[in-house]
Amino acid sequence: MSTHRSKRLRKKLYLDEFAVFGFVISLKLNTDNDEQLEEFIESLAYFAESRHLLVGGGGTDRIELVVGSSLRFGSATDHDRLAIKQWVESREEADVVDIGALVDLHLLEFDD
């Protein structure tokens, strides 16, 4: 059964034309100490910010990061996915384990 929602409600719920897309990237860390890890994370954050993206996530030896737009109702793009992947691959501190497809970030679920 389809539900008709007003444009205002779709916008509030980030649905349909207001959906916000991003992606998940899994990395294996190759850092020897906390300073290397901190420098890598800060550098990644600066690179992402230069593309109007935000990065969040965590882990220990393997980290999962969610990447999305820093702009309201903005979305990450396939170009952003490729740029982040290439940036990580150019660094020695981490290896890309997996990079997910673009998904609606409001529907993203995580395992506990």
Short mmCIF file of C-alpha atoms in Angstrom, two decimals:
data_model
loop_
_atom_site.label_atom_id
_atom_site.label_comp_id
_atom_site.label_asym_id
_atom_site.label_seq_id
_atom_site.Cartn_x
_atom_site.Cartn_y
_atom_site.Cartn_z
CA MET A 1 0.00 0.00 0.00
CA SER A 2 1.57 3.26 -1.06
CA THR A 3 1.55 6.22 1.27
CA HIS A 4 1.16 9.72 -0.08
CA ARG A 5 3.26 12.17 1.87
CA SER A 6 3.44 15.92 1.41
CA LYS A 7 6.65 17.47 0.17
CA ARG A 8 7.13 19.08 3.57
CA LEU A 9 6.89 15.71 5.33
CA ARG A 10 9.20 14.01 2.80
CA LYS A 11 11.75 16.74 3.46
CA LYS A 12 11.47 16.35 7.24
CA LEU A 13 11.91 12.58 6.92
CA TYR A 14 14.69 12.80 4.29
CA LEU A 15 12.66 10.68 1.87
CA ASP A 16 12.49 10.43 -1.92
CA GLU A 17 14.03 13.53 -3.50
CA PHE A 18 15.41 14.56 -0.06
CA ALA A 19 17.25 11.29 0.65
CA VAL A 20 20.87 11.74 1.72
CA PHE A 21 23.41 9.27 0.35
CA GLY A 22 26.80 8.24 1.64
CA PHE A 23 28.97 5.15 1.89
CA VAL A 24 30.84 2.95 4.32
CA ILE A 25 34.54 2.23 3.95
CA SER A 26 36.38 -0.44 5.94
CA LEU A 27 40.09 0.01 6.56
CA LYS A 28 42.81 -2.15 8.03
CA LEU A 29 45.22 -0.02 10.04
CA ASN A 30 48.98 -0.36 9.68
CA THR A 31 49.94 2.14 12.38
CA ASP A 32 52.59 1.47 15.01
CA ASN A 33 51.48 4.04 17.57
CA ASP A 34 48.73 6.46 18.54
CA GLU A 35 50.50 9.47 16.99
CA GLN A 36 50.51 7.83 13.54
CA LEU A 37 46.86 6.93 13.92
CA GLU A 38 45.92 10.45 15.01
CA GLU A 39 47.84 12.01 12.11
CA PHE A 40 46.13 9.66 9.64
CA ILE A 41 42.64 10.38 11.00
CA GLU A 42 43.25 14.16 11.01
CA SER A 43 44.60 14.06 7.46
CA LEU A 44 41.60 12.03 6.30
CA ALA A 45 39.24 14.48 7.99
CA TYR A 46 40.93 17.46 6.28
CA PHE A 47 40.79 15.71 2.90
CA ALA A 48 37.11 14.85 3.39
CA GLU A 49 36.30 18.41 4.49
CA SER A 50 37.93 19.76 1.32
CA ARG A 51 35.27 17.77 -0.59
CA HIS A 52 32.44 18.94 1.75
CA LEU A 53 32.25 15.51 3.37
CA LEU A 54 32.09 14.32 6.98
CA VAL A 55 33.64 11.11 8.26
CA GLY A 56 32.63 9.21 11.38
CA GLY A 57 33.18 5.77 12.76
CA GLY A 58 35.69 3.78 14.71
CA GLY A 59 37.35 0.52 15.52
CA THR A 60 40.73 -0.81 16.56
CA ASP A 61 42.81 -2.75 14.01
CA ARG A 62 40.01 -2.57 11.48
CA ILE A 63 37.88 0.54 11.36
CA GLU A 64 34.60 1.24 9.62
CA LEU A 65 33.92 4.79 8.55
CA VAL A 66 30.69 6.33 7.33
CA VAL A 67 31.22 9.11 4.80
CA GLY A 68 28.48 11.61 3.96
CA SER A 69 28.02 15.17 2.81
CA SER A 70 28.51 18.05 5.21
CA LEU A 71 25.85 20.00 3.29
CA ARG A 72 22.22 19.83 4.38
CA PHE A 73 20.38 17.55 1.96
CA GLY A 74 23.72 16.98 0.21
CA SER A 75 24.94 13.54 -0.76
CA ALA A 76 28.28 11.90 -1.35
CA THR A 77 28.88 10.91 -4.97
CA ASP A 78 30.67 8.12 -6.81
CA HIS A 79 33.45 10.66 -7.46
CA ASP A 80 33.75 11.14 -3.68
CA ARG A 81 33.94 7.36 -3.18
CA LEU A 82 36.73 7.09 -5.73
CA ALA A 83 38.60 10.10 -4.31
CA ILE A 84 38.49 8.76 -0.73
CA LYS A 85 39.55 5.29 -1.91
CA GLN A 86 42.50 6.70 -3.89
CA TRP A 87 43.52 8.93 -0.99
CA VAL A 88 43.58 6.00 1.45
CA GLU A 89 45.44 3.81 -1.05
CA SER A 90 48.12 6.49 -1.38
CA ARG A 91 48.78 6.34 2.38
CA GLU A 92 50.87 3.76 4.24
CA GLU A 93 48.84 3.88 7.48
CA ALA A 94 45.85 1.93 6.17
CA ASP A 95 44.66 -0.46 3.48
CA VAL A 96 41.17 -0.42 1.99
CA VAL A 97 39.39 -3.64 2.92
CA ASP A 98 36.02 -2.73 1.44
CA ILE A 99 34.20 0.31 0.10
CA GLY A 100 30.45 0.12 -0.02
CA ALA A 101 28.03 1.44 -2.58
CA LEU A 102 26.13 4.67 -2.08
CA VAL A 103 23.27 4.07 0.35
CA ASP A 104 20.58 6.17 1.98
CA LEU A 105 22.28 7.13 5.25
CA HIS A 106 18.97 7.38 7.10
CA LEU A 107 18.32 3.71 6.38
CA LEU A 108 21.81 2.50 7.28
CA GLU A 109 21.94 -0.14 10.00
CA PHE A 110 24.96 -1.29 11.99
CA ASP A 111 25.70 -4.57 13.72
CA ASP A 112 26.37 -4.32 17.43
#
